Coordinates of C-alpha atoms in Angstrom, one line a residue:
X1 CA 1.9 -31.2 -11.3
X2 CA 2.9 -32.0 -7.7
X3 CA 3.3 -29.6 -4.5
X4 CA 5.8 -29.9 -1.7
X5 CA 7.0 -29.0 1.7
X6 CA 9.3 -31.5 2.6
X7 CA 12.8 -30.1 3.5
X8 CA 16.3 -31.6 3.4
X9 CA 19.4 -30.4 4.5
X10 CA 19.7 -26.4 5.9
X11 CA 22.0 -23.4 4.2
X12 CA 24.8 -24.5 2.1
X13 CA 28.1 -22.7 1.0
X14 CA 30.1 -24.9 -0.8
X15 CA 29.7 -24.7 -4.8
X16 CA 31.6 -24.7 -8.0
X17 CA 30.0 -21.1 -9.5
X18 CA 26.7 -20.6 -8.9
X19 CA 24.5 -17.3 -9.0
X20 CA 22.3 -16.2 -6.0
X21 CA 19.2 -14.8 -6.0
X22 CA 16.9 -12.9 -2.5
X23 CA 13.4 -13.3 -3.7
X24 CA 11.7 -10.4 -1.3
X25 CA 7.6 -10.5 -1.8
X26 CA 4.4 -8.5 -0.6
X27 CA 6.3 -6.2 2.4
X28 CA 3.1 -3.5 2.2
X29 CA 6.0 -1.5 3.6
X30 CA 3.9 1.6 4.1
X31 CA 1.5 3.4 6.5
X32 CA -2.0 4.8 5.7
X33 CA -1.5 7.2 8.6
X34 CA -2.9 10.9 7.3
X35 CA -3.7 9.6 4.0
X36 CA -6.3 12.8 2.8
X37 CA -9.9 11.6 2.4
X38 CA -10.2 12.6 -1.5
X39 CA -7.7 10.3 -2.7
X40 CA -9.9 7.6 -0.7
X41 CA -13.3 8.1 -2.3
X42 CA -12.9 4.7 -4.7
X43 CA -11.8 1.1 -4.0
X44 CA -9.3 2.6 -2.0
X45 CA -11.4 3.3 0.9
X46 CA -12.5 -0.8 1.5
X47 CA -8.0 -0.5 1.8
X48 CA -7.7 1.7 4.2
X49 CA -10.3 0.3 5.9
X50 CA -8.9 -2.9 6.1
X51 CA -5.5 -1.6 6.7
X52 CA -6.9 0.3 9.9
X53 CA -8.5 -2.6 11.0
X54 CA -6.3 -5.6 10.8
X55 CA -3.3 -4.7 8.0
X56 CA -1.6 -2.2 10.2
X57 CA -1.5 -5.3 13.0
X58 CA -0.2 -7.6 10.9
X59 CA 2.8 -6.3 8.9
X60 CA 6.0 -4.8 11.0
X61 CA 8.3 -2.4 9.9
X62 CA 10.7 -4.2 12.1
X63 CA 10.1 -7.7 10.6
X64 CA 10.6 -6.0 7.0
X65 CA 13.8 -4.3 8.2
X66 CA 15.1 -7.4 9.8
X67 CA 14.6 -9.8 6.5
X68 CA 16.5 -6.8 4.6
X69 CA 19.2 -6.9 7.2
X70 CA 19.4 -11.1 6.8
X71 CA 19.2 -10.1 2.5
X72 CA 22.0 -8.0 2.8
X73 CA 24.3 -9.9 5.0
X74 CA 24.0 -12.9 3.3
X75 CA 25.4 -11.3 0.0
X76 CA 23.0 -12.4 -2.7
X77 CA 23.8 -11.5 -6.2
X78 CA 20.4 -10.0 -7.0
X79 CA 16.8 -9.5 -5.2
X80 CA 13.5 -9.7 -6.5
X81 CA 11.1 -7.9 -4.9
X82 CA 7.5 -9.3 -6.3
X83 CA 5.0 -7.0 -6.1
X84 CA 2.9 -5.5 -3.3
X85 CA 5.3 -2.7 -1.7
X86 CA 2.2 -0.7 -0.8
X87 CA -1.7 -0.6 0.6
X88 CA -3.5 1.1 -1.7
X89 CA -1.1 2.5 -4.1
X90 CA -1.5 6.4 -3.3
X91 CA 1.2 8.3 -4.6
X92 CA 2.7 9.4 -0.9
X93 CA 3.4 5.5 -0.7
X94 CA 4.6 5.0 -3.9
X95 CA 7.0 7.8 -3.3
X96 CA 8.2 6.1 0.1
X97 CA 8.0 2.7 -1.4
X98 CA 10.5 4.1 -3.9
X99 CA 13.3 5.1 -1.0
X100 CA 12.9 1.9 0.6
X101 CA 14.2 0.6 -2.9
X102 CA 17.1 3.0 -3.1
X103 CA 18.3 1.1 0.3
X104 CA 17.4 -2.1 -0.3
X105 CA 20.0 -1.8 -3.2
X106 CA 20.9 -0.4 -6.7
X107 CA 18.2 -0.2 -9.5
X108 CA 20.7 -2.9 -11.6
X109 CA 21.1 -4.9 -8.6
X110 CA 17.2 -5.4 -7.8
X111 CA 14.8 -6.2 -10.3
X112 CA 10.9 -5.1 -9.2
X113 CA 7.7 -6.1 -10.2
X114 CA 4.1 -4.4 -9.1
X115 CA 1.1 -6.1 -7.1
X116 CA -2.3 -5.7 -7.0
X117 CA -2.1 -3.4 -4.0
X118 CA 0.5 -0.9 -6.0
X119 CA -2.4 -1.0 -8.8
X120 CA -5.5 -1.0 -6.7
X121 CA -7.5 2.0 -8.6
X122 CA -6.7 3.6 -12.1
X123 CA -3.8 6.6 -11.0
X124 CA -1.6 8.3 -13.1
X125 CA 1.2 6.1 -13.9
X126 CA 4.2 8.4 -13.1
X127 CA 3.0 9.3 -9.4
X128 CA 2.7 5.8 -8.6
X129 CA 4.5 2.6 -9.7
X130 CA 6.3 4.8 -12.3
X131 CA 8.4 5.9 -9.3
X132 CA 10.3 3.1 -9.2
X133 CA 11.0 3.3 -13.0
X134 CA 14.5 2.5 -12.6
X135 CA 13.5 -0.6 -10.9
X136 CA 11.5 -2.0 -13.1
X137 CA 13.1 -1.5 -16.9
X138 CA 14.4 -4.3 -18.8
X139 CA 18.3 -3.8 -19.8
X140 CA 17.5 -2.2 -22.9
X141 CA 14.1 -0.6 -21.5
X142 CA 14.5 3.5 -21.7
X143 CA 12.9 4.8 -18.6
X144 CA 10.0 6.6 -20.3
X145 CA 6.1 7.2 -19.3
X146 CA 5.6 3.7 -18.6
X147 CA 8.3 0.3 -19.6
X148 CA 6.7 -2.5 -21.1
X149 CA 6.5 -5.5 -19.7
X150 CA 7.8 -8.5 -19.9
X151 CA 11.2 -6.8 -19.0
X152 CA 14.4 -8.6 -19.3
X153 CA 17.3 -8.2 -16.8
X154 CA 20.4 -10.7 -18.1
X155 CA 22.8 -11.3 -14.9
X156 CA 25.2 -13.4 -15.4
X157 CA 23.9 -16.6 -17.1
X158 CA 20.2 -16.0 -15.9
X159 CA 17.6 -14.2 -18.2
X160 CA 15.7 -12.3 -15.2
X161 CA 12.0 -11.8 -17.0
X162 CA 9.3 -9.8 -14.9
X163 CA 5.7 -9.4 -16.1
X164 CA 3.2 -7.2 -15.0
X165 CA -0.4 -9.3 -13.7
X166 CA -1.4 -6.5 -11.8
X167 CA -4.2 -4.7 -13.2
X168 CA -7.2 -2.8 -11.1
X169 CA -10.2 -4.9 -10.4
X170 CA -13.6 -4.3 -9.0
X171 CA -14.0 -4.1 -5.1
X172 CA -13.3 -7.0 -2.9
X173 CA -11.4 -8.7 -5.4
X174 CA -7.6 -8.7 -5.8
X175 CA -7.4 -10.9 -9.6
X176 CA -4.3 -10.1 -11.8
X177 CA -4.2 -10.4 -15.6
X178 CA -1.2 -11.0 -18.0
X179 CA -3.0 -10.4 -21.2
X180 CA -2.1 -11.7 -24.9
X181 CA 0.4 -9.0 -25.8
X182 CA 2.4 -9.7 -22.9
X183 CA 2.0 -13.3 -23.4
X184 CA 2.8 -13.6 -26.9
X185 CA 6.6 -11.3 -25.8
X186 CA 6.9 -14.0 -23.1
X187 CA 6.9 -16.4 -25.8
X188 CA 9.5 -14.7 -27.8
X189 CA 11.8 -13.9 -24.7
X190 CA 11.6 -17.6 -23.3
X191 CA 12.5 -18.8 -26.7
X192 CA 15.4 -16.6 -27.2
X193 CA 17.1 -16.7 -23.7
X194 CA 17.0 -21.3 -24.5
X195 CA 18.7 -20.1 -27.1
X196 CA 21.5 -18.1 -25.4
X197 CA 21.5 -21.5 -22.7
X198 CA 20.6 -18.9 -20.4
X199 CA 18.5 -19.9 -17.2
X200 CA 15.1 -18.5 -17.4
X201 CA 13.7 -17.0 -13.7
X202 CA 10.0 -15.6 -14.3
X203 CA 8.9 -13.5 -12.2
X204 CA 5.2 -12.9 -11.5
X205 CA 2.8 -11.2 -8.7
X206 CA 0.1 -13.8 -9.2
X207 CA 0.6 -17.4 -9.4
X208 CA 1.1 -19.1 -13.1
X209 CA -1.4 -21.9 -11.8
X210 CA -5.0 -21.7 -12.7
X211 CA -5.8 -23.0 -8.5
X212 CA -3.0 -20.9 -7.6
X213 CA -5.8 -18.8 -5.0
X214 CA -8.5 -18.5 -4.4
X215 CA -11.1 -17.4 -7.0
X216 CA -11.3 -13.5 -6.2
X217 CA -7.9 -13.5 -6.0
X218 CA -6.7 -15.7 -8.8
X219 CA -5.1 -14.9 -12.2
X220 CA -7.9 -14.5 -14.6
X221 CA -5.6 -16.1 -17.7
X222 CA -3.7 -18.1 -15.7
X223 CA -4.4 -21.4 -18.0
X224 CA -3.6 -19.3 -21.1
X225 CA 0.0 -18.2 -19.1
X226 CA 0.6 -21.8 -18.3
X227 CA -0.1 -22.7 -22.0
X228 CA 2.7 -20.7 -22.7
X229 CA 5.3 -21.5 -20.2
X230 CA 4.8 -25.0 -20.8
X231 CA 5.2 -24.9 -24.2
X232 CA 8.0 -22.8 -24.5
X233 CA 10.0 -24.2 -20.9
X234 CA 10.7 -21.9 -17.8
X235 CA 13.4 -23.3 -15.3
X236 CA 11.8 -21.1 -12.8
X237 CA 8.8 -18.9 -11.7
X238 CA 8.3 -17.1 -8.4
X239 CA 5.6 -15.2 -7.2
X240 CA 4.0 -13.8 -3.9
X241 CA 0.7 -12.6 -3.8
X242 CA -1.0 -15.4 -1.1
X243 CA 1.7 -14.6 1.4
X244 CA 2.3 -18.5 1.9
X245 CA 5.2 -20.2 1.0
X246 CA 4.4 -22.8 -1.5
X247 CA 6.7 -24.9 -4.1
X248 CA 5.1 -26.9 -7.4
X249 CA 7.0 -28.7 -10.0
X250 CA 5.3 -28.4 -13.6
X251 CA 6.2 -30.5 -16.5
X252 CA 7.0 -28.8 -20.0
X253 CA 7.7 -29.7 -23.3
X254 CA 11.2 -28.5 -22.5
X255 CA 11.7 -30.6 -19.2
X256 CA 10.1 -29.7 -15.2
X257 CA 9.5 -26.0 -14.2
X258 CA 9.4 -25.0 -10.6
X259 CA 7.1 -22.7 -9.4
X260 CA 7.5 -21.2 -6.1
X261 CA 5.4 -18.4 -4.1
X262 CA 7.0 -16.3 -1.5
X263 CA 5.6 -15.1 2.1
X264 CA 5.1 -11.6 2.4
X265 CA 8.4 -10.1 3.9
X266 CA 6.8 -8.0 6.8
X267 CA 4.2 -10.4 8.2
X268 CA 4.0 -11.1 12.2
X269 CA 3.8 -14.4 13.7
X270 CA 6.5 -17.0 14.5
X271 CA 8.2 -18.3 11.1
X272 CA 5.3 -16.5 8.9
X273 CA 7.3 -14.0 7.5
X274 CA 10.1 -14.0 5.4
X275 CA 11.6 -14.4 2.7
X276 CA 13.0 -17.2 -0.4
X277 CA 16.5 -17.5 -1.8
X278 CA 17.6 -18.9 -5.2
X279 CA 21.4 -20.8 -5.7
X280 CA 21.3 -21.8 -9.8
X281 CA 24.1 -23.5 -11.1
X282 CA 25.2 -25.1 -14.4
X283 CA 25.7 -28.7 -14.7
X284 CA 26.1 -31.3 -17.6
X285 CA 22.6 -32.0 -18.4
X286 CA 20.8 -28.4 -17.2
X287 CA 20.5 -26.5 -14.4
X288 CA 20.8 -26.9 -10.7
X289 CA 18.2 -24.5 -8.6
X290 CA 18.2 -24.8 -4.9
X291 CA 15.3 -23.5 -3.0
X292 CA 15.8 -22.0 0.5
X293 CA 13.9 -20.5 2.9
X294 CA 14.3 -18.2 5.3
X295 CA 11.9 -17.7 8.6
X296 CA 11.9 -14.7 11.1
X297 CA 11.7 -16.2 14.3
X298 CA 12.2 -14.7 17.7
X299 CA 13.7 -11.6 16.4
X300 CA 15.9 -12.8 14.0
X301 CA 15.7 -14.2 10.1
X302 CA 16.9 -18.5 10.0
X303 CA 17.7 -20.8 7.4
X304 CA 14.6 -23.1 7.5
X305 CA 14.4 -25.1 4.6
X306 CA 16.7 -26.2 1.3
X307 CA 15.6 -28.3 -1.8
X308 CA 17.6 -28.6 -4.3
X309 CA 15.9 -29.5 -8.0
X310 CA 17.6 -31.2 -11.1
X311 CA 15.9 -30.0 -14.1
X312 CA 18.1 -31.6 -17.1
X313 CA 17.5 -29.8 -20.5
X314 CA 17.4 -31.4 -24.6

């Protein structure tokens, strides 16, 4: 298992057919501001608190809105949007969290995933995250009380497979779980989608890797996940959650995974914020994936970094 940040050449247009992919991750798009006390009387409060204090400071509407305007320009085939829309998951920002989606793009042209934050206390699932229903169904998912992860999204020859780590967890901590029922559909999906020669993209709030973060914010089964994926092969798994960009290359019984974590979308600071973006292509041995990233600075969303990654398949 290795990490990188090394960077090679910037943006590039030229390709036989390839499919593009806007990973968007942790925009905490919302506000706090005349959020009622009673909904605050849990967890939630140690949120709010936080959010008045230093939150609020440090993720712009304006950065958000120009990475979105970048997203959109560029023409991506599909976004990703990786968990974290909201502070403390009350339903008021689930509900604007959910009209930010409708103009970030169509429920089958973005594919969504919850965070911690959108699950921070035990709520009813329909007020919250089950306001972006559409969003977050599988292809053959009906939009029901509440879809059942892992979903699968196929677009065109990747198999687009979201799970849910985000589960409620004690105060001061922000730990995800998969658990084995999800696991054991991972399994399945993974196996079936290599079957189909379809490229398999992962997407998770949490990172896969058991030192992924730090411990209060780590995935509790991470090492049972990892089992999985590197048993059954994954071309691809993104996640957010540390608001960091970081890239890892895991080896599998199936050939190397990449794993790659996203910076949250709205945060301040020159080159913090952003966003990643995903070219996958075909070629005689496997896939092609190149890994770009893309900075606000000064105003205005650049092309920072590209790697490109040769993962050759049995």
């Amino acid at each position: 298992m290795s990490s990188s940040h090394g960077s090679v050449a910037i943006d590039t247009d030229t390709h036989s057919h390839s499919f593009r992919i806007a990973q968007l991750s942790d925009p905490h798009l919302t506000s706090l501001e005349g959020a009622g006390w009673r909904p605050l009387f849990n967890k939630r409060m140690l949120g709010y608190l936080s959010w008045r204090r230093h939150r609020r400071f440090v993720h712009s509407p304006g950065v958000l809105a120009d990475v979105v305007t970048d997203i959109q320009a560029r023409g991506f085939d599909h976004i990703t949007v990786t968990g974290d829309l909201t502070h403390v998951g009350l339903p008021a920002e689930c509900r604007a969290a959910a009209a930010w989606l409708r103009s970030l793009g169509k429920a089958d042209e973005v594919t969504v995933i919850p965070g911690n934050h959108d699950r921070y206390v035990r709520a009813d699932w329909s007020e919250t995250v089950g306001c972006w229903s559409e969003y977050l169904a599988g292809d053959d998912s009906r939009i029901a009380s509440e879809p059942m992860f892992p979903s699968l999204r196929v677009r065109d020859s990747v198999a687009i497979i979201g799970l849910d780590s985000a589960v409620p967890s004690a105060p001061l901590f922000a730990t995800g779980r998969i658990g084995e029922e999800q696991r054991q559909r991972i399994a399945v999906l993974l196996d079936q989608a290599r079957q189909r020669g379809l490229f398999r993209l992962v997407l998770i709030h949490h990172s896969p890797l058991p030192r992924g973060h730090r411990w209060r914010k780590r995935l509790t089964d991470a090492a049972a996940l990892l089992r999985v994926l590197q048993r059954q092969g994954a071309e691809l798994v993104v996640h957010g959650h540390g608001h960091k960009r970081r890239i890892d290359v895991v080896s599998t019984s199936q050939g190397d995974m990449v794993v790659v974590a996203a910076p949250s979308a709205s945060l301040v600071g020159l080159g913090r914020g952003g966003y990643n973006g995903y070219r996958i292509s075909r070629t005689g041995s496997g896939w092609r994936v190149e890994v770009s990233e893309y900075a606000h600075r000064a105003g205005k969303v650049v092309a920072q970094e590209c790697r490109e990654f040769e993962l050759s398949r049995p």
